[in-house]
Amino acid sequence: MDEDELRAAVAAERREQATVLAALRPEQWDTPTLCDGWRVREVVAHITMPFRASLGRTVVDLVRAGGSVNRMADRCARRDAARLSPAQLVAALADNADHPWTPPGGGVAGALSHDVIHGLDVTVGLGTDRRVPPERVAAVLAAMSPRSIRFFGADLTGVRLEATDLDWQFGAGTPLRGLAQDLLLVVCGRRLPPGRLTGTPARRFTRP
């Protein structure tokens, strides 16, 4: 994808996620996601934080978190999830579909990765059957670098990832097969619900 195509994909992903979220029952907002310790509401608060927080507020939050981006993100997600209603969180996502935010050093591909991965954290956690369009998943996988994989902390030693719906493989070793979007989550250090992966290593990347 070129940059214009990536921006269109980001906008479409946000709108589609907003549609899914708008249809949730109130109790589903408290469903655990693949982000350990975060419910649906915390993940959506995190996704929408760049649209809602000014640079000054972000700097203050970062200082209060001792300079730790991860600690800041966790604190802000929990704070905002507690004060914003589901309707406000959905609106923050839908109304900012075309927002130009990109993560530091990540560019538009990084924005797409951020939205797709966290969107999957929510929908897989909820047990929905949403399939991210394959061209978006392919773009996110193409943007993955050894550095980003190390950042997520996934141990892929001795495993070869093989997508069943895209022409994509990664690594060397015993095959682990699944939808490309599920393998993306594996790369990002998530453990998936049972039944989504096949191959001898599947148990290693599946939740009990």
PDB file of C-alpha atoms in Angstrom:
ATOM      1  CA  MET A   1       0.000   0.000   0.000  1.00  0.00           C
ATOM      2  CA  ASP A   2       1.160   3.552  -0.673  1.00  0.00           C
ATOM      3  CA  GLU A   3       0.580   6.280   1.906  1.00  0.00           C
ATOM      4  CA  ASP A   4      -2.823   7.326   0.539  1.00  0.00           C
ATOM      5  CA  GLU A   5      -3.985   3.710   0.589  1.00  0.00           C
ATOM      6  CA  LEU A   6      -2.704   3.307   4.144  1.00  0.00           C
ATOM      7  CA  ARG A   7      -4.588   6.406   5.286  1.00  0.00           C
ATOM      8  CA  ALA A   8      -7.769   5.111   3.661  1.00  0.00           C
ATOM      9  CA  ALA A   9      -7.243   1.766   5.398  1.00  0.00           C
ATOM     10  CA  VAL A  10      -6.788   3.470   8.777  1.00  0.00           C
ATOM     11  CA  ALA A  11     -10.006   5.443   8.344  1.00  0.00           C
ATOM     12  CA  ALA A  12     -11.951   2.372   7.238  1.00  0.00           C
ATOM     13  CA  GLU A  13     -10.620   0.288  10.140  1.00  0.00           C
ATOM     14  CA  ARG A  14     -11.661   2.914  12.683  1.00  0.00           C
ATOM     15  CA  ARG A  15     -15.141   3.260  11.207  1.00  0.00           C
ATOM     16  CA  GLU A  16     -15.658  -0.496  11.111  1.00  0.00           C
ATOM     17  CA  GLN A  17     -14.489  -0.878  14.693  1.00  0.00           C
ATOM     18  CA  ALA A  18     -16.817   1.906  15.787  1.00  0.00           C
ATOM     19  CA  THR A  19     -19.729   0.066  14.167  1.00  0.00           C
ATOM     20  CA  VAL A  20     -18.848  -3.147  16.026  1.00  0.00           C
ATOM     21  CA  LEU A  21     -18.451  -1.311  19.340  1.00  0.00           C
ATOM     22  CA  ALA A  22     -21.707   0.621  18.966  1.00  0.00           C
ATOM     23  CA  ALA A  23     -23.593  -2.687  18.844  1.00  0.00           C
ATOM     24  CA  LEU A  24     -22.151  -4.067  22.097  1.00  0.00           C
ATOM     25  CA  ARG A  25     -24.355  -4.671  25.093  1.00  0.00           C
ATOM     26  CA  PRO A  26     -23.396  -2.637  28.193  1.00  0.00           C
ATOM     27  CA  GLU A  27     -21.951  -5.663  30.000  1.00  0.00           C
ATOM     28  CA  GLN A  28     -19.691  -6.501  27.047  1.00  0.00           C
ATOM     29  CA  TRP A  29     -17.661  -3.378  27.699  1.00  0.00           C
ATOM     30  CA  ASP A  30     -16.329  -5.144  30.795  1.00  0.00           C
ATOM     31  CA  THR A  31     -15.212  -8.244  28.877  1.00  0.00           C
ATOM     32  CA  PRO A  32     -11.486  -9.045  29.249  1.00  0.00           C
ATOM     33  CA  THR A  33      -9.442  -8.587  26.085  1.00  0.00           C
ATOM     34  CA  LEU A  34      -6.169 -10.076  24.895  1.00  0.00           C
ATOM     35  CA  CYS A  35      -4.405  -7.123  26.554  1.00  0.00           C
ATOM     36  CA  ASP A  36      -3.809  -8.527  30.026  1.00  0.00           C
ATOM     37  CA  GLY A  37      -5.610  -6.474  32.661  1.00  0.00           C
ATOM     38  CA  TRP A  38      -7.606  -4.409  30.184  1.00  0.00           C
ATOM     39  CA  ARG A  39     -11.282  -4.787  29.442  1.00  0.00           C
ATOM     40  CA  VAL A  40     -12.889  -3.617  26.223  1.00  0.00           C
ATOM     41  CA  ARG A  41     -13.339  -0.124  27.658  1.00  0.00           C
ATOM     42  CA  GLU A  42      -9.644   0.255  28.553  1.00  0.00           C
ATOM     43  CA  VAL A  43      -8.512  -0.855  25.103  1.00  0.00           C
ATOM     44  CA  VAL A  44     -10.863   1.567  23.350  1.00  0.00           C
ATOM     45  CA  ALA A  45      -9.768   4.347  25.701  1.00  0.00           C
ATOM     46  CA  HIS A  46      -6.184   3.568  24.697  1.00  0.00           C
ATOM     47  CA  ILE A  47      -6.961   3.499  20.965  1.00  0.00           C
ATOM     48  CA  THR A  48      -8.662   6.889  21.168  1.00  0.00           C
ATOM     49  CA  MET A  49      -6.248   8.577  23.573  1.00  0.00           C
ATOM     50  CA  PRO A  50      -4.161  10.202  20.788  1.00  0.00           C
ATOM     51  CA  PHE A  51      -7.306  11.916  19.481  1.00  0.00           C
ATOM     52  CA  ARG A  52      -8.413  13.208  22.875  1.00  0.00           C
ATOM     53  CA  ALA A  53      -5.190  14.211  24.641  1.00  0.00           C
ATOM     54  CA  SER A  54      -3.241  17.360  23.898  1.00  0.00           C
ATOM     55  CA  LEU A  55       0.536  17.269  23.620  1.00  0.00           C
ATOM     56  CA  GLY A  56       0.805  19.169  26.900  1.00  0.00           C
ATOM     57  CA  ARG A  57      -1.429  16.705  28.729  1.00  0.00           C
ATOM     58  CA  THR A  58       0.517  13.784  27.305  1.00  0.00           C
ATOM     59  CA  VAL A  59       3.812  15.262  28.504  1.00  0.00           C
ATOM     60  CA  VAL A  60       2.382  15.767  32.006  1.00  0.00           C
ATOM     61  CA  ASP A  61       1.100  12.186  32.097  1.00  0.00           C
ATOM     62  CA  LEU A  62       4.465  10.890  30.911  1.00  0.00           C
ATOM     63  CA  VAL A  63       6.324  12.817  33.615  1.00  0.00           C
ATOM     64  CA  ARG A  64       3.918  11.521  36.268  1.00  0.00           C
ATOM     65  CA  ALA A  65       4.609   7.999  35.006  1.00  0.00           C
ATOM     66  CA  GLY A  66       8.327   8.470  35.547  1.00  0.00           C
ATOM     67  CA  GLY A  67       9.029   8.586  31.834  1.00  0.00           C
ATOM     68  CA  SER A  68       7.622   5.103  31.226  1.00  0.00           C
ATOM     69  CA  VAL A  69       5.428   5.082  28.119  1.00  0.00           C
ATOM     70  CA  ASN A  70       3.871   1.744  29.081  1.00  0.00           C
ATOM     71  CA  ARG A  71       3.046   2.925  32.596  1.00  0.00           C
ATOM     72  CA  MET A  72       1.579   6.133  31.223  1.00  0.00           C
ATOM     73  CA  ALA A  73      -0.545   4.240  28.692  1.00  0.00           C
ATOM     74  CA  ASP A  74      -1.907   1.930  31.379  1.00  0.00           C
ATOM     75  CA  ARG A  75      -2.732   4.746  33.773  1.00  0.00           C
ATOM     76  CA  CYS A  76      -4.391   6.857  31.088  1.00  0.00           C
ATOM     77  CA  ALA A  77      -6.423   3.936  29.738  1.00  0.00           C
ATOM     78  CA  ARG A  78      -7.745   3.098  33.201  1.00  0.00           C
ATOM     79  CA  ARG A  79      -8.472   6.741  34.038  1.00  0.00           C
ATOM     80  CA  ASP A  80     -10.259   7.481  30.782  1.00  0.00           C
ATOM     81  CA  ALA A  81     -12.174   4.193  30.772  1.00  0.00           C
ATOM     82  CA  ALA A  82     -13.546   5.106  34.196  1.00  0.00           C
ATOM     83  CA  ARG A  83     -14.697   8.591  33.222  1.00  0.00           C
ATOM     84  CA  LEU A  84     -15.923   8.117  29.655  1.00  0.00           C
ATOM     85  CA  SER A  85     -19.104   6.271  28.727  1.00  0.00           C
ATOM     86  CA  PRO A  86     -19.186   3.637  25.972  1.00  0.00           C
ATOM     87  CA  ALA A  87     -21.057   6.095  23.769  1.00  0.00           C
ATOM     88  CA  GLN A  88     -18.338   8.705  24.255  1.00  0.00           C
ATOM     89  CA  LEU A  89     -15.613   6.185  23.460  1.00  0.00           C
ATOM     90  CA  VAL A  90     -17.401   5.051  20.290  1.00  0.00           C
ATOM     91  CA  ALA A  91     -17.853   8.673  19.223  1.00  0.00           C
ATOM     92  CA  ALA A  92     -14.173   9.403  19.859  1.00  0.00           C
ATOM     93  CA  LEU A  93     -13.269   6.607  17.463  1.00  0.00           C
ATOM     94  CA  ALA A  94     -15.885   7.266  14.774  1.00  0.00           C
ATOM     95  CA  ASP A  95     -15.427  11.048  14.758  1.00  0.00           C
ATOM     96  CA  ASN A  96     -11.667  10.704  14.364  1.00  0.00           C
ATOM     97  CA  ALA A  97     -11.535   8.148  11.574  1.00  0.00           C
ATOM     98  CA  ASP A  98      -9.520  10.571   9.464  1.00  0.00           C
ATOM     99  CA  HIS A  99      -7.338  11.861  12.309  1.00  0.00           C
ATOM    100  CA  PRO A 100      -3.706  12.157  11.098  1.00  0.00           C
ATOM    101  CA  TRP A 101      -2.088  10.804  14.284  1.00  0.00           C
ATOM    102  CA  THR A 102       0.814   8.409  13.805  1.00  0.00           C
ATOM    103  CA  PRO A 103       2.944   6.791  16.520  1.00  0.00           C
ATOM    104  CA  PRO A 104       6.447   8.230  16.957  1.00  0.00           C
ATOM    105  CA  GLY A 105       8.633   6.788  14.232  1.00  0.00           C
ATOM    106  CA  GLY A 106       5.860   4.534  12.963  1.00  0.00           C
ATOM    107  CA  GLY A 107       4.291   6.568  10.192  1.00  0.00           C
ATOM    108  CA  VAL A 108       0.878   5.756   8.750  1.00  0.00           C
ATOM    109  CA  ALA A 109       1.709   2.036   8.693  1.00  0.00           C
ATOM    110  CA  GLY A 110       2.289   2.301  12.440  1.00  0.00           C
ATOM    111  CA  ALA A 111      -1.125   3.892  12.922  1.00  0.00           C
ATOM    112  CA  LEU A 112      -2.745   1.068  10.974  1.00  0.00           C
ATOM    113  CA  SER A 113      -0.851  -1.509  13.027  1.00  0.00           C
ATOM    114  CA  HIS A 114      -1.916   0.158  16.274  1.00  0.00           C
ATOM    115  CA  ASP A 115      -5.576   0.154  15.320  1.00  0.00           C
ATOM    116  CA  VAL A 116      -5.690  -3.320  13.764  1.00  0.00           C
ATOM    117  CA  ILE A 117      -3.845  -5.042  16.615  1.00  0.00           C
ATOM    118  CA  HIS A 118      -5.865  -3.419  19.385  1.00  0.00           C
ATOM    119  CA  GLY A 119      -9.071  -3.930  17.438  1.00  0.00           C
ATOM    120  CA  LEU A 120      -8.268  -7.653  17.350  1.00  0.00           C
ATOM    121  CA  ASP A 121      -7.504  -7.574  21.069  1.00  0.00           C
ATOM    122  CA  VAL A 122     -11.124  -6.528  21.507  1.00  0.00           C
ATOM    123  CA  THR A 123     -12.938  -8.658  18.946  1.00  0.00           C
ATOM    124  CA  VAL A 124     -11.018 -11.877  19.665  1.00  0.00           C
ATOM    125  CA  GLY A 125     -11.507 -11.276  23.380  1.00  0.00           C
ATOM    126  CA  LEU A 126     -15.231 -10.870  22.781  1.00  0.00           C
ATOM    127  CA  GLY A 127     -15.328 -14.004  20.666  1.00  0.00           C
ATOM    128  CA  THR A 128     -16.743 -12.273  17.593  1.00  0.00           C
ATOM    129  CA  ASP A 129     -16.021 -13.542  14.097  1.00  0.00           C
ATOM    130  CA  ARG A 130     -14.835 -10.224  12.657  1.00  0.00           C
ATOM    131  CA  ARG A 131     -12.256 -10.677   9.925  1.00  0.00           C
ATOM    132  CA  VAL A 132      -9.994  -7.717   9.241  1.00  0.00           C
ATOM    133  CA  PRO A 133      -9.716  -7.304   5.448  1.00  0.00           C
ATOM    134  CA  PRO A 134      -6.686  -9.347   4.363  1.00  0.00           C
ATOM    135  CA  GLU A 135      -4.983  -6.433   2.619  1.00  0.00           C
ATOM    136  CA  ARG A 136      -4.880  -4.559   5.939  1.00  0.00           C
ATOM    137  CA  VAL A 137      -3.457  -7.531   7.801  1.00  0.00           C
ATOM    138  CA  ALA A 138      -0.892  -7.993   5.035  1.00  0.00           C
ATOM    139  CA  ALA A 139       0.138  -4.333   5.326  1.00  0.00           C
ATOM    140  CA  VAL A 140       0.582  -4.661   9.092  1.00  0.00           C
ATOM    141  CA  LEU A 141       2.613  -7.844   8.751  1.00  0.00           C
ATOM    142  CA  ALA A 142       4.761  -6.217   6.060  1.00  0.00           C
ATOM    143  CA  ALA A 143       5.533  -3.362   8.451  1.00  0.00           C
ATOM    144  CA  MET A 144       6.755  -5.723  11.165  1.00  0.00           C
ATOM    145  CA  SER A 145      10.503  -5.610  11.705  1.00  0.00           C
ATOM    146  CA  PRO A 146      12.777  -7.727  13.915  1.00  0.00           C
ATOM    147  CA  ARG A 147      12.948  -4.726  16.233  1.00  0.00           C
ATOM    148  CA  SER A 148       9.173  -4.449  16.580  1.00  0.00           C
ATOM    149  CA  ILE A 149       8.876  -8.189  17.167  1.00  0.00           C
ATOM    150  CA  ARG A 150      11.479  -7.946  19.939  1.00  0.00           C
ATOM    151  CA  PHE A 151       9.480  -5.058  21.422  1.00  0.00           C
ATOM    152  CA  PHE A 152       6.428  -7.288  21.814  1.00  0.00           C
ATOM    153  CA  GLY A 153       8.513  -9.953  23.506  1.00  0.00           C
ATOM    154  CA  ALA A 154       7.105 -12.960  21.664  1.00  0.00           C
ATOM    155  CA  ASP A 155       9.310 -16.046  21.832  1.00  0.00           C
ATOM    156  CA  LEU A 156       9.073 -17.561  18.360  1.00  0.00           C
ATOM    157  CA  THR A 157      12.128 -19.773  18.712  1.00  0.00           C
ATOM    158  CA  GLY A 158      11.806 -22.953  16.664  1.00  0.00           C
ATOM    159  CA  VAL A 159       8.469 -21.980  15.131  1.00  0.00           C
ATOM    160  CA  ARG A 160       7.514 -21.266  11.540  1.00  0.00           C
ATOM    161  CA  LEU A 161       4.324 -19.209  11.247  1.00  0.00           C
ATOM    162  CA  GLU A 162       2.224 -20.118   8.207  1.00  0.00           C
ATOM    163  CA  ALA A 163      -0.928 -18.156   7.340  1.00  0.00           C
ATOM    164  CA  THR A 164      -3.829 -20.172   5.965  1.00  0.00           C
ATOM    165  CA  ASP A 165      -5.505 -17.230   4.227  1.00  0.00           C
ATOM    166  CA  LEU A 166      -2.533 -15.216   2.947  1.00  0.00           C
ATOM    167  CA  ASP A 167       0.739 -16.079   1.262  1.00  0.00           C
ATOM    168  CA  TRP A 168       2.751 -15.250   4.385  1.00  0.00           C
ATOM    169  CA  GLN A 169       5.282 -17.197   6.417  1.00  0.00           C
ATOM    170  CA  PHE A 170       7.725 -16.174   9.095  1.00  0.00           C
ATOM    171  CA  GLY A 171      10.487 -17.913  10.988  1.00  0.00           C
ATOM    172  CA  ALA A 172      11.937 -21.395  10.842  1.00  0.00           C
ATOM    173  CA  GLY A 173      10.991 -24.567  12.641  1.00  0.00           C
ATOM    174  CA  THR A 174       7.818 -26.479  13.425  1.00  0.00           C
ATOM    175  CA  PRO A 175       4.792 -25.053  11.553  1.00  0.00           C
ATOM    176  CA  LEU A 176       2.171 -23.072  13.446  1.00  0.00           C
ATOM    177  CA  ARG A 177      -0.822 -22.352  11.235  1.00  0.00           C
ATOM    178  CA  GLY A 178      -3.772 -20.003  11.505  1.00  0.00           C
ATOM    179  CA  LEU A 179      -5.455 -17.002   9.974  1.00  0.00           C
ATOM    180  CA  ALA A 180      -2.994 -14.206   9.268  1.00  0.00           C
ATOM    181  CA  GLN A 181      -4.725 -11.964  11.802  1.00  0.00           C
ATOM    182  CA  ASP A 182      -4.317 -14.625  14.496  1.00  0.00           C
ATOM    183  CA  LEU A 183      -0.644 -15.108  13.648  1.00  0.00           C
ATOM    184  CA  LEU A 184      -0.248 -11.338  13.851  1.00  0.00           C
ATOM    185  CA  LEU A 185      -1.466 -11.553  17.428  1.00  0.00           C
ATOM    186  CA  VAL A 186       1.032 -14.332  18.123  1.00  0.00           C
ATOM    187  CA  VAL A 187       3.820 -12.091  16.797  1.00  0.00           C
ATOM    188  CA  CYS A 188       2.560  -9.378  19.146  1.00  0.00           C
ATOM    189  CA  GLY A 189       2.914 -11.646  22.167  1.00  0.00           C
ATOM    190  CA  ARG A 190      -0.752 -12.452  22.666  1.00  0.00           C
ATOM    191  CA  ARG A 191      -2.038 -15.849  23.712  1.00  0.00           C
ATOM    192  CA  LEU A 192      -5.160 -16.799  21.821  1.00  0.00           C
ATOM    193  CA  PRO A 193      -8.347 -18.620  22.804  1.00  0.00           C
ATOM    194  CA  PRO A 194      -8.387 -22.358  22.063  1.00  0.00           C
ATOM    195  CA  GLY A 195      -9.137 -23.552  18.548  1.00  0.00           C
ATOM    196  CA  ARG A 196      -7.657 -20.678  16.561  1.00  0.00           C
ATOM    197  CA  LEU A 197      -4.228 -22.189  15.862  1.00  0.00           C
ATOM    198  CA  THR A 198      -3.097 -25.578  14.568  1.00  0.00           C
ATOM    199  CA  GLY A 199       0.213 -27.390  14.645  1.00  0.00           C
ATOM    200  CA  THR A 200       2.353 -28.868  17.385  1.00  0.00           C
ATOM    201  CA  PRO A 201       3.315 -25.457  18.895  1.00  0.00           C
ATOM    202  CA  ALA A 202      -0.333 -24.281  19.109  1.00  0.00           C
ATOM    203  CA  ARG A 203      -0.624 -25.057  22.806  1.00  0.00           C
ATOM    204  CA  ARG A 204       2.326 -22.795  23.551  1.00  0.00           C
ATOM    205  CA  PHE A 205       0.454 -19.787  22.121  1.00  0.00           C
ATOM    206  CA  THR A 206      -3.034 -20.662  23.398  1.00  0.00           C
ATOM    207  CA  ARG A 207      -4.691 -19.612  26.610  1.00  0.00           C
ATOM    208  CA  PRO A 208      -5.574 -22.368  29.098  1.00  0.00           C
TER     209      PRO A 208
END
